[in-house]
Coordinates of C-alpha atoms in Angstrom, one line a residue:
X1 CA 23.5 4.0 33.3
X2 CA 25.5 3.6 30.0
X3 CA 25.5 7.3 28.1
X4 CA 24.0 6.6 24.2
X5 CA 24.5 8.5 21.1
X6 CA 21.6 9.2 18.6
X7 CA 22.0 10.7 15.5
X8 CA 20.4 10.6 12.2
X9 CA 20.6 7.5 9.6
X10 CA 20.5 7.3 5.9
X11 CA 17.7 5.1 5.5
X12 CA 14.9 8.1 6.5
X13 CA 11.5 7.0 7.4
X14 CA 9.1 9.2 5.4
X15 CA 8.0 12.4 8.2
X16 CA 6.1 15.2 8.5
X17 CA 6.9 18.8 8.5
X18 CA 7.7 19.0 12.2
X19 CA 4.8 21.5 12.5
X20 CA 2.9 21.0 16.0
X21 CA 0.4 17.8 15.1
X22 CA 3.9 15.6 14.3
X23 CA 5.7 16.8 17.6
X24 CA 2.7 15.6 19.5
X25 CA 2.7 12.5 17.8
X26 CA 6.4 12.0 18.8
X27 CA 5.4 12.6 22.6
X28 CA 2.4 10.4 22.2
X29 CA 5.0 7.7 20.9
X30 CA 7.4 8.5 23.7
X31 CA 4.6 8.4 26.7
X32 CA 2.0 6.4 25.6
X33 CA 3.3 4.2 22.7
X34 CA 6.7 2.7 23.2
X35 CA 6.4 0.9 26.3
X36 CA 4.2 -1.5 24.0
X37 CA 6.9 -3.2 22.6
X38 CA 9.2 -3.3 25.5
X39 CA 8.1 -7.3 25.6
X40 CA 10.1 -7.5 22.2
X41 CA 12.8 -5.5 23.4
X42 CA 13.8 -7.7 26.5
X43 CA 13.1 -10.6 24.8
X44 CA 15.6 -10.0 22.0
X45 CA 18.0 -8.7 25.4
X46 CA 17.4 -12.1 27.6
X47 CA 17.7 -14.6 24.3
X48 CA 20.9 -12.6 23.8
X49 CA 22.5 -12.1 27.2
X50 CA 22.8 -8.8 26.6
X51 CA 25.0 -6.9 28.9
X52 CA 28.8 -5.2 30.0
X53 CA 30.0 -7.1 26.9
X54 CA 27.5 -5.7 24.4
X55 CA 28.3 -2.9 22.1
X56 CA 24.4 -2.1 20.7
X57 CA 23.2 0.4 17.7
X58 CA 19.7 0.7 17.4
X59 CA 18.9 2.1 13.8
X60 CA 15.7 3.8 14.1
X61 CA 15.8 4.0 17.8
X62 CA 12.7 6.7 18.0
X63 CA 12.8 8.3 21.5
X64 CA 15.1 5.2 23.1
X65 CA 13.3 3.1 25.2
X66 CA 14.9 0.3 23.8
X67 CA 18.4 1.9 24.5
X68 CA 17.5 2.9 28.4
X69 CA 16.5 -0.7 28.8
X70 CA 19.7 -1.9 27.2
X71 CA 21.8 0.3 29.1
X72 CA 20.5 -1.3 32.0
X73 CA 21.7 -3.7 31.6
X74 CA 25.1 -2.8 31.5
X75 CA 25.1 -2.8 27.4
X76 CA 27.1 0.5 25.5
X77 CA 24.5 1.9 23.5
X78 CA 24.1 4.1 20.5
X79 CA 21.2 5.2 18.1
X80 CA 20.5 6.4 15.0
X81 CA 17.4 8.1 14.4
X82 CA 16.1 10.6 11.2
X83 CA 12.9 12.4 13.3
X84 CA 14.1 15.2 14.9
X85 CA 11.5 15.4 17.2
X86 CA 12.2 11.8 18.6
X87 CA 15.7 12.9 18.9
X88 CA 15.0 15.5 21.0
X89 CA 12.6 13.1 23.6
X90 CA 15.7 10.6 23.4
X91 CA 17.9 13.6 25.1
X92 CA 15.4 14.4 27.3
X93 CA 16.0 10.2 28.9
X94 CA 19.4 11.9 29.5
X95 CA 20.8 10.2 25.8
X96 CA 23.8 11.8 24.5
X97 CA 21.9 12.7 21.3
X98 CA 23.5 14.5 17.9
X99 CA 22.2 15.8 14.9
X100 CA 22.2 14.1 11.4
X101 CA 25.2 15.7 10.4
X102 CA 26.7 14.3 13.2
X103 CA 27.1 11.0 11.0
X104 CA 30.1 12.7 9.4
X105 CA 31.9 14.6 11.8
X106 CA 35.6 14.1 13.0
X107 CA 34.8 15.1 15.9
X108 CA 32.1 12.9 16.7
X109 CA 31.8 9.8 14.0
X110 CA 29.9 6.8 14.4
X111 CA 32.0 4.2 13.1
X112 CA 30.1 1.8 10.6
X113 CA 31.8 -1.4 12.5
X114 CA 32.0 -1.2 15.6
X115 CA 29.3 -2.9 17.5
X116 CA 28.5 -6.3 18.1
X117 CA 24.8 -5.9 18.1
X118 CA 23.0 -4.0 15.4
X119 CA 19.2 -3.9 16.4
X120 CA 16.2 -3.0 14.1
X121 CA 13.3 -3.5 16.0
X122 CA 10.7 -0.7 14.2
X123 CA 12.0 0.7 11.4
X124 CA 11.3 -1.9 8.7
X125 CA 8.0 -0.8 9.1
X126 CA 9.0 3.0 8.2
X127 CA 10.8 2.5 4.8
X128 CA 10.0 1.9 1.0
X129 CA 13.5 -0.2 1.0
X130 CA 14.4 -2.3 3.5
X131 CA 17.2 -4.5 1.8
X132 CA 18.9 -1.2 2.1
X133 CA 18.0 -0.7 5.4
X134 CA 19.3 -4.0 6.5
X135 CA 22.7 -3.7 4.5
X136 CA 23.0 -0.7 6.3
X137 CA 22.3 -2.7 9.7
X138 CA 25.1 -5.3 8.2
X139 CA 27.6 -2.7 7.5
X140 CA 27.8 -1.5 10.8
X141 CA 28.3 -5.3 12.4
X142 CA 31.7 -6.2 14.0
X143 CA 32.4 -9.6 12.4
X144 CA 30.9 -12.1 14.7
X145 CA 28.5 -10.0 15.6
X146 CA 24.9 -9.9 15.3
X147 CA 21.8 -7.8 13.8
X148 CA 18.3 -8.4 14.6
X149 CA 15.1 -7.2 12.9
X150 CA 11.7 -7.3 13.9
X151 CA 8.6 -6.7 12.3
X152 CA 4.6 -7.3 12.9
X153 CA 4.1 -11.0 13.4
X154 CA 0.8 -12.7 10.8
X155 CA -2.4 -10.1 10.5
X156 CA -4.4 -12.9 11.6
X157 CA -2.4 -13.0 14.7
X158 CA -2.7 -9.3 15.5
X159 CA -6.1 -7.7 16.5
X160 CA -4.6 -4.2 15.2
X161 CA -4.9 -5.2 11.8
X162 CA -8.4 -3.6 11.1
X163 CA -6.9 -0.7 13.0
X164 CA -3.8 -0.3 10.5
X165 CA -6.4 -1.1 7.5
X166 CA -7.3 2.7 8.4
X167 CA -3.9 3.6 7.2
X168 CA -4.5 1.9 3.7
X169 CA -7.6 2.8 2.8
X170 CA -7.2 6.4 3.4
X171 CA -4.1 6.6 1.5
X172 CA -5.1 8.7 -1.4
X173 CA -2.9 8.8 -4.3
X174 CA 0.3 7.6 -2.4
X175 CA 0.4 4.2 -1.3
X176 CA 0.7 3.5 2.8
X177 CA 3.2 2.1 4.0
X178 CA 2.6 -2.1 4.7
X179 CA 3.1 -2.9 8.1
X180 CA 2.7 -6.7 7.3
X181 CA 4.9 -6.1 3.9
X182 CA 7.0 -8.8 5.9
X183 CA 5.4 -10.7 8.3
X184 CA 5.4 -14.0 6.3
X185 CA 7.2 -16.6 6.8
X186 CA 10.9 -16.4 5.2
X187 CA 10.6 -12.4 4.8
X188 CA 13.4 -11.2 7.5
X189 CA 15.4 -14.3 6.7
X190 CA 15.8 -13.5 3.1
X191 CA 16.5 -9.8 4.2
X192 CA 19.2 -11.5 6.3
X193 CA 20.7 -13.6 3.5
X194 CA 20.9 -10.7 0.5
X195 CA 22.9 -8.7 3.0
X196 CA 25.2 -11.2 3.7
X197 CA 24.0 -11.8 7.1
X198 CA 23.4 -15.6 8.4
X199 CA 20.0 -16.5 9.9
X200 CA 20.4 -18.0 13.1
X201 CA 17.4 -18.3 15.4
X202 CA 13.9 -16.5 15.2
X203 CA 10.7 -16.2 17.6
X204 CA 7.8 -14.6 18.2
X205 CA 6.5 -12.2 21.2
X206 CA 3.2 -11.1 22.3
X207 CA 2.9 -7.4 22.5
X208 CA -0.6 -6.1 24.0
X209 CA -1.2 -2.5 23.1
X210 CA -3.4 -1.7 26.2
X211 CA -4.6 1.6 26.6
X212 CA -6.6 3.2 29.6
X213 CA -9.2 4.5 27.1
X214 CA -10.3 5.3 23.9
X215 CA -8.3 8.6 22.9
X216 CA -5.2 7.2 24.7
X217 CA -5.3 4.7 21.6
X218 CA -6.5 6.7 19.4
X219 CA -2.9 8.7 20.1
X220 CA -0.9 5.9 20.4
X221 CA -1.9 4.4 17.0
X222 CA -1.4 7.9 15.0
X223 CA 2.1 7.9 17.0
X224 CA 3.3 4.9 14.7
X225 CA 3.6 6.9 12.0
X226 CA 2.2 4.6 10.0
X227 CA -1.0 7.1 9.6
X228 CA 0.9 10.2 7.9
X229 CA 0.1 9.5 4.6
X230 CA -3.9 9.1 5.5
X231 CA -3.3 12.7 7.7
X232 CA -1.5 14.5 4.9
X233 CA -4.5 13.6 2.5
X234 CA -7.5 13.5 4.9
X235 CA -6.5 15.6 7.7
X236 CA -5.9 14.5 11.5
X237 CA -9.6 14.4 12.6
X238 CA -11.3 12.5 9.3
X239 CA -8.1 10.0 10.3
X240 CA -9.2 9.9 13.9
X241 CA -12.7 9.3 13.8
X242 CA -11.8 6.5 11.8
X243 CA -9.5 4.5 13.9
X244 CA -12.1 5.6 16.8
X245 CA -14.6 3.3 15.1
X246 CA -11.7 0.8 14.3
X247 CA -11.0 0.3 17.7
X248 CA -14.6 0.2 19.5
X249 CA -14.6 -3.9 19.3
X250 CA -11.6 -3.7 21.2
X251 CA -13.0 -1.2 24.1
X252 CA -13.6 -3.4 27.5
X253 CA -16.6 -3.0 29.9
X254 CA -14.0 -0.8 31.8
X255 CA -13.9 1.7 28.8
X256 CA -9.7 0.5 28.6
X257 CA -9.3 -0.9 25.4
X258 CA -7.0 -4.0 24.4
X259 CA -5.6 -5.6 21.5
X260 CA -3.8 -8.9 21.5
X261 CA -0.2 -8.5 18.5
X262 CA 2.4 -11.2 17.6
X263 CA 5.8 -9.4 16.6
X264 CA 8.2 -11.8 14.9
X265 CA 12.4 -11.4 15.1
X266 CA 15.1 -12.7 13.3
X267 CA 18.8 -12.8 14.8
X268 CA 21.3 -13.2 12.1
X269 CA 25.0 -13.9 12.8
X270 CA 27.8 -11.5 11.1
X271 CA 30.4 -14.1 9.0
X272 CA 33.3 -13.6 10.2

C-alpha cells in the first residue's frame, strides 16, 4: 500500500479542547463513522480512474479512510488534517502522519502544486469560509488537474436532517455550523468558479448511515463534529438525549437503526 502524509491545514475546522469526550469522538468517527461515506469515496475514485497515475491530497482527511482506499488502488496519497486526535487514528492505519508545523518544514514540505487530484469530501461542512477553503484546494492543483468537493445532498433527500436540526437548535449564542449551507443547486459550482476552478461533471450518491443500534448512532452522529457547539453550551448528555429522540423514527423492528442521505460532488478541472 501507497505510504500517505497528514499534516495540519490552514483552513481549521472549529475543535474542542482535546480533553477525553473529543478524543472519543475522534475514535467513534474512525470505527463507527467513516465507513458511511466510503460510497462517496469510491464513487468519486471509479468516475475518476483513480490509480498508479494519481497524485491525491485530501484536505480534511480526518482519520484516512478515504486515503487507505485510494492507496489501494495504487494512488500516492497525502492528507491534511487540523484535529490532532484524527491525526493520530490516521497513523495508527500505518499513515505517514506529521504535525501542523510540518506544513513549513524543509525537511518535510508539502508542496502547494503538486498533485493532480485535490479531494474535499468533508470539510466544507467544518468551516465558516469555504471559498477559502476551496482556493486553498485550487492552490495545491497541478495544472490539468482536478479538485473535487462534496457536501450533503437536498435536506429533503436526507433522513438525518431532523437529526442535524439537534445541532441548530441547541446552539446557544454561537451559530452551528449549516451542514446544508450548500447543498443547493449551483453552490459547489460557484465555489469552483470564484477559485478559478472549471466545473466539469457532478453527481450524487446514496450514503446510508446504518448503525447496529441506538447508542452506536447516537456516537456516530456526535463524531461529525457538527454537534460541538450544542456540547460546549448544553453539555454531552442534554445533547445526547436529544439526538436519542431524533433518531427513534429511524430505529428498525431489529433495534438497528437506518437513515437513507444523498451526498452531492462537484469535479472541477484545473486550467491549464
Amino acid at each position: 500500500m501507497a505510504s500517505a502524509q497528514v499534516t495540519g491545514t490552514t483552513a481549521q475546522r472549529p475543535h474542542t479542547d482535546g480533553g477525553a469526550g473529543s478524543r472519543g469522538r475522534a475514535r467513534d468517527w474512525a470505527e463507527i463513522q467513516e465507513r458511511m461515506l466510503v460510497p462517496l469515496y469510491q464513487a468519486v475514485y471509479h468516475r475518476l480512474e483513480v490509480g498508479p497515475a494519481t497524485s491525491l491530497l485530501g484536505l480534511g482527511c480526518r482519520s484516512g479512510l478515504a486515503l487507505l482506499l485510494a492507496a489501494e488502488r495504487g494512488a500516492q496519497v497525502a492528507g491534511l488534517e487540523p484535529e490532532e486526535e484524527l491525526r493520530e487514528l490516521a497513523e495508527g492505519r500505518c499513515l505517514r502522519v506529521a504535525d501542523v508545523a510540518g506544513i513549513d518544514r524543509s525537511d518535510h514540505p508539502v508542496p502547494r502544486s503538486a498533485y493532480s487530484l485535490v479531494t474535499v469530501f468533508e470539510q466544507l461542512t467544518y468551516v465558516r469560509d469555504p471559498a477559502r477553503l476551496v482556493a486553498e484546494a485550487a492552490g495545491r492543483t497541478l495544472q490539468g488537474g482536478q479538485v473535487v468537493l462534496a457536501s450533503w445532498g437536498p435536506p429533503e433527500r436526507c433522513e438525518s436532517a431532523p437529526v442535524l436540526e439537534v445541532a441548530r437548535r441547541r446552539s446557544g449564542r454561537t451559530p452551528a455550523l449549516e451542514p446544508f449551507a450548500l447543498s443547493a443547486p449551483g453552490a459547489l459550482e460557484e465555489l469552483c468558479a470564484g477559485a478559478g476552478l472549471r466545473p466539469a461533471g457532478s453527481g450524487r450518491v446514496s450514503c446510508p448511515f446504518a448503525y447496529p443500534e441506538l447508542d452506536s448512532a447516537v456516537r456516530g452522529m456526535l463524531s461529525t463534529g457538527l454537534y460541538e457547539t450544542a456540547i460546549e453550551e448544553w453539555g454531552p448528555a442534554l445533547v445526547a438525549k436529544e439526538l436519542e429522540e431524533a433518531l427513534h423514527p429511524y430505529v428498525r423492528p431489529d433495534a438497528s437503526v437506518r437513515m437513507v442521505n444523498v451526498f452531492r460532488y462537484v469535479v472541477a478541472d484545473q486550467p491549464r
